[in-house]
Short mmCIF file of N, CA and C in Angstrom, two decimals:
data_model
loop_
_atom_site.label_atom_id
_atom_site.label_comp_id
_atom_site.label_asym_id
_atom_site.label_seq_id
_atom_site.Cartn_x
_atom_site.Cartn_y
_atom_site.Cartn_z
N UNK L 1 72.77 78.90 84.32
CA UNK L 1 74.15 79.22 84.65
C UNK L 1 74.52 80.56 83.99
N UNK L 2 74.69 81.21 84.93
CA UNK L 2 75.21 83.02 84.49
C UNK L 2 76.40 82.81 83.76
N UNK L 3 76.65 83.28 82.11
CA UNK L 3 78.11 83.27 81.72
C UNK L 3 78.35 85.06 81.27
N UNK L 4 79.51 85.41 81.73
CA UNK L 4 79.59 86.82 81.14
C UNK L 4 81.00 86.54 80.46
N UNK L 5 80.77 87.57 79.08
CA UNK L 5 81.95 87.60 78.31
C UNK L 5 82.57 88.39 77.71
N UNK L 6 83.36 89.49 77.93
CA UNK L 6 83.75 90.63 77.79
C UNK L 6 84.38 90.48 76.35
N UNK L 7 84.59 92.08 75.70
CA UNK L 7 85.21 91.96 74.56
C UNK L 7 85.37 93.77 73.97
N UNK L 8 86.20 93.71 73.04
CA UNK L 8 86.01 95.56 72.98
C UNK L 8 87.53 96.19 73.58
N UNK L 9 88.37 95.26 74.36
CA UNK L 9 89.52 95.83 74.59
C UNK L 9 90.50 96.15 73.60
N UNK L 10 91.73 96.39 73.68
CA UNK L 10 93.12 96.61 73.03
C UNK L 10 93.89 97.74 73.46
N UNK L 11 94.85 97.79 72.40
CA UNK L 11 95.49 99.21 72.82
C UNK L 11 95.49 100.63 72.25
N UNK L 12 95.86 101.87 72.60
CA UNK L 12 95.06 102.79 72.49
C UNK L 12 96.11 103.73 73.04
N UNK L 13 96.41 104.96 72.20
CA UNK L 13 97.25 106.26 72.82
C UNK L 13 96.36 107.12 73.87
N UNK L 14 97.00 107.50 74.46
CA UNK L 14 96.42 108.73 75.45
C UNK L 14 95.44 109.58 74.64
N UNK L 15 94.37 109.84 75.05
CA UNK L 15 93.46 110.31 74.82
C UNK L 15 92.13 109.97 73.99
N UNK L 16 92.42 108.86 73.51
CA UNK L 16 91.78 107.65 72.44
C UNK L 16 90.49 107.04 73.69
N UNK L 17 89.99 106.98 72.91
CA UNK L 17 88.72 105.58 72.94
C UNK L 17 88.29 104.59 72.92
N UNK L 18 87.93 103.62 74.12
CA UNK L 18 87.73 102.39 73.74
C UNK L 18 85.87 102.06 74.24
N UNK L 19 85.27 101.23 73.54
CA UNK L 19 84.21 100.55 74.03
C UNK L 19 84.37 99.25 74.29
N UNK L 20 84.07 99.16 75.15
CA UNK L 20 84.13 97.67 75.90
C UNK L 20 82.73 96.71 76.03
N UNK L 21 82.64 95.74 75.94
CA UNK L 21 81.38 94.91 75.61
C UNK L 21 81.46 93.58 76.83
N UNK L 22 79.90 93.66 77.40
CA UNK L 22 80.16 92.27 78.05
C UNK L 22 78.64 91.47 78.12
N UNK L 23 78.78 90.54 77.02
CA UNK L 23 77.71 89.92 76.64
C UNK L 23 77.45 88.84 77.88
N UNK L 24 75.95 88.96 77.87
CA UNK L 24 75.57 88.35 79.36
C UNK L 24 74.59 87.30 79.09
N UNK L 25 74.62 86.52 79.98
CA UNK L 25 73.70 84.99 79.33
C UNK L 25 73.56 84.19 80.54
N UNK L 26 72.14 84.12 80.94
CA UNK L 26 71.69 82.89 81.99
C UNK L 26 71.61 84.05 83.32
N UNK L 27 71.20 85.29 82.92
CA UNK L 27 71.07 85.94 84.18
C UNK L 27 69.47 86.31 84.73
N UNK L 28 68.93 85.62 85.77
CA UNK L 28 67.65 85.25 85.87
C UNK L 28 67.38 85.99 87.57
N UNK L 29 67.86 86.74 87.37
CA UNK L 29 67.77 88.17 88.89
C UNK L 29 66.81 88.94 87.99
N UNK L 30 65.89 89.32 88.84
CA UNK L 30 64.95 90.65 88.20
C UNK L 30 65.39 91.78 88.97
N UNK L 31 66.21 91.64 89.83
CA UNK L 31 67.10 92.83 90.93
C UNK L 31 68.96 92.79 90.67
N UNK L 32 69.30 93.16 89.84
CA UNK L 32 70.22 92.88 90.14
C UNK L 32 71.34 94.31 90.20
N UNK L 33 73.09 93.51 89.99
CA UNK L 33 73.87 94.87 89.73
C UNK L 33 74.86 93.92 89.00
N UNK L 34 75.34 95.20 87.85
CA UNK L 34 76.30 94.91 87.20
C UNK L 34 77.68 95.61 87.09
N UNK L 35 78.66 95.25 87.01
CA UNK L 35 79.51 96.24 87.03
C UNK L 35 80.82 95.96 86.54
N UNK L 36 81.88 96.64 86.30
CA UNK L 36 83.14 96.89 85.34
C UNK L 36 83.89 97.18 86.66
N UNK L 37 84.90 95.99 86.62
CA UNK L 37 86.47 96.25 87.70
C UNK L 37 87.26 96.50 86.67
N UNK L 38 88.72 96.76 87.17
CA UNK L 38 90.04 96.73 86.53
C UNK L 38 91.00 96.16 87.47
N UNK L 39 91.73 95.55 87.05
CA UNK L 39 93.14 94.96 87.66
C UNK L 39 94.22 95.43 87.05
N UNK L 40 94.90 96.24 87.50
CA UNK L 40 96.07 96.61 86.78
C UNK L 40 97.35 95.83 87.20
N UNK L 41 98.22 95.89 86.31
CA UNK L 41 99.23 94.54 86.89
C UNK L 41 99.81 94.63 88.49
N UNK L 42 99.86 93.71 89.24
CA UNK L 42 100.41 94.42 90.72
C UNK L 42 100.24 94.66 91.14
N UNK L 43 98.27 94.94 90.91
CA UNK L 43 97.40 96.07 91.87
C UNK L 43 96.02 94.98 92.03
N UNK L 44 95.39 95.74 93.27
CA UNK L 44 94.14 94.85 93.36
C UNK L 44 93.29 95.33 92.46
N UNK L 45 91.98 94.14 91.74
CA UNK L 45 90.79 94.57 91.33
C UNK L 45 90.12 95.64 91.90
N UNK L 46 89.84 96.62 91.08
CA UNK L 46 89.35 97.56 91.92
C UNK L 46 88.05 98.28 91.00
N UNK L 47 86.80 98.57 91.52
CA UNK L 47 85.76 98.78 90.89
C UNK L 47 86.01 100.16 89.77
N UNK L 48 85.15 100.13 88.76
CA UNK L 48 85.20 100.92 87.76
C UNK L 48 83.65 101.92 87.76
N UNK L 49 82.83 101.18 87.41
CA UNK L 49 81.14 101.34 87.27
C UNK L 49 80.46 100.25 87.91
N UNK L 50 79.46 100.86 88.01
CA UNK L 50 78.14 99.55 88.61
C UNK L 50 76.48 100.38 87.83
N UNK L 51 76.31 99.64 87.90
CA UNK L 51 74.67 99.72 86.84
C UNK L 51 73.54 98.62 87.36
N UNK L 52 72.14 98.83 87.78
CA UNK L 52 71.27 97.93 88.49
C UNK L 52 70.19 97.95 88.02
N UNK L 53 69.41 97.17 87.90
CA UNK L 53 67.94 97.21 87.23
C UNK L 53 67.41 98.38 86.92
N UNK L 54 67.86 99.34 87.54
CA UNK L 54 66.73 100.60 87.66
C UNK L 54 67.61 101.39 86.71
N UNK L 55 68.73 101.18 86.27
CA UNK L 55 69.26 101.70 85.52
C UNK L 55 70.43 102.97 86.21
N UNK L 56 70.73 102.37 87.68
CA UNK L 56 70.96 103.14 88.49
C UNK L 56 72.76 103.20 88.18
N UNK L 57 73.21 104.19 88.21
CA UNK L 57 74.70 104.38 87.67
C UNK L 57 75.49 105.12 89.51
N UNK L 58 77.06 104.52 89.21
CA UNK L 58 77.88 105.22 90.10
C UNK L 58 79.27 104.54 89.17
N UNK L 59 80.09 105.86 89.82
CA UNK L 59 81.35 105.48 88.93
C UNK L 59 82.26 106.04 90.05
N UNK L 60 83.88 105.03 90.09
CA UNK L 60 84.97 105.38 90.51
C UNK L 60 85.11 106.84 90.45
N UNK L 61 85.49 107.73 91.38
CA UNK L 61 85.91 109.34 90.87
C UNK L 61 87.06 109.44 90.24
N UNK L 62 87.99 107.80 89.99
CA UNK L 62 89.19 108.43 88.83
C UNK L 62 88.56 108.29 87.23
N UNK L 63 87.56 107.69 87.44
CA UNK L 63 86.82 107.61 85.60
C UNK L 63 85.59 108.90 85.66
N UNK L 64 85.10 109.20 86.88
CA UNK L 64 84.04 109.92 86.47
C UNK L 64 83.96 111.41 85.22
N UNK L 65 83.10 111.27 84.28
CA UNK L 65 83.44 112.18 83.11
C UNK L 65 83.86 111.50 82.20
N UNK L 66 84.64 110.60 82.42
CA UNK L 66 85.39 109.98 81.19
C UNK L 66 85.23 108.56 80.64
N UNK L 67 84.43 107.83 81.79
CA UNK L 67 83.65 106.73 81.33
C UNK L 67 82.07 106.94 81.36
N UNK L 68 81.62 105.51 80.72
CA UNK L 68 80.24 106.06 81.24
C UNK L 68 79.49 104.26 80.83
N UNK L 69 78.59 103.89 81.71
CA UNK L 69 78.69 102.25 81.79
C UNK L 69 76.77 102.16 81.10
N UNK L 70 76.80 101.39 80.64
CA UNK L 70 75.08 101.55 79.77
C UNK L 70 74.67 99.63 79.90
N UNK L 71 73.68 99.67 79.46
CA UNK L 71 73.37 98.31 79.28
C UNK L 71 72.35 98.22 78.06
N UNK L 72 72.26 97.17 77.35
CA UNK L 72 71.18 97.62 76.57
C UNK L 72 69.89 97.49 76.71
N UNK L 73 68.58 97.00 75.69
CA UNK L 73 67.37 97.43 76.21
C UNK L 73 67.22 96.09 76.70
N UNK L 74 67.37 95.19 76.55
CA UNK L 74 66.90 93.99 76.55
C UNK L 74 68.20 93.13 77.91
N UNK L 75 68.90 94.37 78.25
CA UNK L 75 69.85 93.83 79.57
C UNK L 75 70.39 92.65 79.17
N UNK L 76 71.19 92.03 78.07
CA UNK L 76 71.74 91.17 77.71
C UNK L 76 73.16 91.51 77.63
N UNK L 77 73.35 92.83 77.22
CA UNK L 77 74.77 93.10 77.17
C UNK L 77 74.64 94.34 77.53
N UNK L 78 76.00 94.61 78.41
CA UNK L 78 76.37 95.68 79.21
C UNK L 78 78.05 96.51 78.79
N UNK L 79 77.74 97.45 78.64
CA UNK L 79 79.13 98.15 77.81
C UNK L 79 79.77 99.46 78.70
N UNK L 80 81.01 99.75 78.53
CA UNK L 80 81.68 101.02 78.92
C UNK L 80 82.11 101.49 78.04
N UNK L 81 82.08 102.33 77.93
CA UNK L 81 82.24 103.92 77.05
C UNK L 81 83.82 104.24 77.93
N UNK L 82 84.81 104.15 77.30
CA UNK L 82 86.27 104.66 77.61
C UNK L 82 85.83 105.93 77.15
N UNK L 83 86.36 107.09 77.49
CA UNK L 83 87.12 108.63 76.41
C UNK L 83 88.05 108.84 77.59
N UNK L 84 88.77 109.63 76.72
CA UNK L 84 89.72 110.73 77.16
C UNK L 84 90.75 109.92 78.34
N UNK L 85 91.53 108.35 77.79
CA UNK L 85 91.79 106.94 78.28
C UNK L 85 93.58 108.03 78.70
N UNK L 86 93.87 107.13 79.85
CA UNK L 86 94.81 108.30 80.80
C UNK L 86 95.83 106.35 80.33
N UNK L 87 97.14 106.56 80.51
CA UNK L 87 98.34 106.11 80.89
C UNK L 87 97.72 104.95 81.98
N UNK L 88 97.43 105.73 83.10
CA UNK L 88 96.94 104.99 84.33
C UNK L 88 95.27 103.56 84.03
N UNK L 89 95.07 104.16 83.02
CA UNK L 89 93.54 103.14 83.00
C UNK L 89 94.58 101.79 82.33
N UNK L 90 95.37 101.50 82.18
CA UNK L 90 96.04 100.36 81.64
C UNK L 90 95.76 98.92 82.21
N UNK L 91 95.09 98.15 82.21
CA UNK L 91 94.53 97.13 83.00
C UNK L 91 93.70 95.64 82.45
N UNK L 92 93.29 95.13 83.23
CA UNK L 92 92.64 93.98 82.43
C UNK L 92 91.30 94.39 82.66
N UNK L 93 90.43 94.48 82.56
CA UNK L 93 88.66 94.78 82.61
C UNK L 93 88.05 93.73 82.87
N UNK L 94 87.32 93.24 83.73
CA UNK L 94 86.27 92.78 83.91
C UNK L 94 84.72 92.61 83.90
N UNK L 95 83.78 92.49 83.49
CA UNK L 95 82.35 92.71 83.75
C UNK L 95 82.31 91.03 85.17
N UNK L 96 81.14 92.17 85.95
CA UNK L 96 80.58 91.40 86.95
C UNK L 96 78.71 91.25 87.31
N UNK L 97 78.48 90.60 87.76
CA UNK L 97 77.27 90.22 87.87
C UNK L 97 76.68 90.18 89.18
N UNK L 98 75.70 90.12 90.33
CA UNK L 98 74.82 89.89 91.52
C UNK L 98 73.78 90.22 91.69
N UNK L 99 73.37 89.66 92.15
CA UNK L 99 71.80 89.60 92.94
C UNK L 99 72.25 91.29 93.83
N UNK L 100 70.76 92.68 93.36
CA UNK L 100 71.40 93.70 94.17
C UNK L 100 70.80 93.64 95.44
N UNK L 101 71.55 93.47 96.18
CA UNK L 101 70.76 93.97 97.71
C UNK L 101 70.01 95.13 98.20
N UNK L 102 69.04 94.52 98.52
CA UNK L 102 67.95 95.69 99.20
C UNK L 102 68.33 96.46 99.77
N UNK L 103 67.26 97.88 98.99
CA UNK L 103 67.61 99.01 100.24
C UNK L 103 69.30 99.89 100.21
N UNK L 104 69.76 98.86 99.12
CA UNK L 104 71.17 99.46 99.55
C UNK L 104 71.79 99.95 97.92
N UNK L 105 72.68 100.69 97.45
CA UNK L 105 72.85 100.85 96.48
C UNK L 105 74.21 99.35 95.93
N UNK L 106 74.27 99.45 94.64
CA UNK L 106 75.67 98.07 94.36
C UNK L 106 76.36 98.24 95.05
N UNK L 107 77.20 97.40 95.19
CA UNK L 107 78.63 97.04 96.08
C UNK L 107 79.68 97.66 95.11
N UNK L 108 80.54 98.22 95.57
CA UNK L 108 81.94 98.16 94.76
C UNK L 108 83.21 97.59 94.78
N UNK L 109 83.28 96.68 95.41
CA UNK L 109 84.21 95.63 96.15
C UNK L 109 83.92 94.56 95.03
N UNK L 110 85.18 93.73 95.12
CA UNK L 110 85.13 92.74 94.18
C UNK L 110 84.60 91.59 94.80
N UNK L 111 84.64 91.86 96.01
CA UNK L 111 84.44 90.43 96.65
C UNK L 111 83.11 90.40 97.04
N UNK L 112 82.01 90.92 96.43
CA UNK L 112 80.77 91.50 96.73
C UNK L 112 80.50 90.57 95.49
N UNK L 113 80.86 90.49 94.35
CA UNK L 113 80.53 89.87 93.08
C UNK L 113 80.53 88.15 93.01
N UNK L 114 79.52 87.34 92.46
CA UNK L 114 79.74 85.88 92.16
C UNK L 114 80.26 85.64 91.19
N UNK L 115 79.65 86.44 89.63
CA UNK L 115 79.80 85.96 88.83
C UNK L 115 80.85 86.89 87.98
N UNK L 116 81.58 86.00 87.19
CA UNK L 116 82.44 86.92 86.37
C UNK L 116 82.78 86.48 85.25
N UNK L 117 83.17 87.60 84.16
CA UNK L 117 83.63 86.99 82.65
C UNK L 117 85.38 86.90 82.84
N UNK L 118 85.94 86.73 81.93
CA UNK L 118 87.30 86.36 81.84
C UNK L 118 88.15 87.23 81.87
N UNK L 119 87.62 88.67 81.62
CA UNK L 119 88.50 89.83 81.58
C UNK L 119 88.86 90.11 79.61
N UNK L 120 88.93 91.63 79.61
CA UNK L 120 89.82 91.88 78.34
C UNK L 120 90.44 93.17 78.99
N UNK L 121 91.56 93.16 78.23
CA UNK L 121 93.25 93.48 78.21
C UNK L 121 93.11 95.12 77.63
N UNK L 122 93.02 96.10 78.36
CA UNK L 122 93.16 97.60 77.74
C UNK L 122 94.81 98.21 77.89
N UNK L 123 95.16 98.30 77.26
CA UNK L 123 96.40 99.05 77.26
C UNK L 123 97.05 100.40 76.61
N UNK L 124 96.74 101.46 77.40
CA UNK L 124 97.05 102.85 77.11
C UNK L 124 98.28 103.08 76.95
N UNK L 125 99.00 103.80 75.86
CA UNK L 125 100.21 104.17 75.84
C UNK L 125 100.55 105.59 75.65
N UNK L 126 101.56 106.12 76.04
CA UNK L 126 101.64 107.67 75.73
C UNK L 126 101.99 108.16 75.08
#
């Protein structure tokens, strides 16, 4: 049973830093994709990063430069690198999990994802 569990959020002035953590457990894909949504209040989940076995990276163009999504060596836990955190990144975070489909690069849709952790809470202020 896949459990993911995020952690690493809080709050944070404009221009500050956050690392975000999402410890991963029972994930038994040798193909897969991982990836970081946000929900901001009122707004749909909407993709952040995605990261796949191969170590393959794509990012939203409102984070690109300013995030940056890693996993570690042993693919147990998967992290985002906040900088240079805008007013607008204010949101709940997610890490997500799937089997990646062939041939094709990750999905960025939420509804592309099975598995998910509980979310942590980033909140930028100005």
């Amino acid at each position: 049973q896949v459990q993911l569990v995020e952690s690493g959020g809080g709050s944070v002035q404009a221009g500050g830093s956050l690392r975000l953590s999402c410890a991963v457990s029972g994930n038994t894909y040798s193909n897969y994709c991982m990836a970081w949504f946000r929900q901001p209040p009122g707004k749909e989940r909407e993709g952040v990063a995605q990261i796949d076995n191969r170590e393959r990276t794509a990012y939203a163009e409102s984070v690109k430069g300013r995030f940056s999504i890693s996993q570690d060596g042993d693919k147990i836990t998967l992290y985002l690198q906040m900088n240079t955190l805008k007013v607008e990144d204010t949101a709940m975070y997610y890490c997500a999990l799937r089997l990646r489909p062939p041939a094709t690069s990750c999905p960025v849709t939420a509804g592309s994802y099975r598995n998910w952790g509980q979310g942590t809470q980033v909140t930028v202020s100005s």
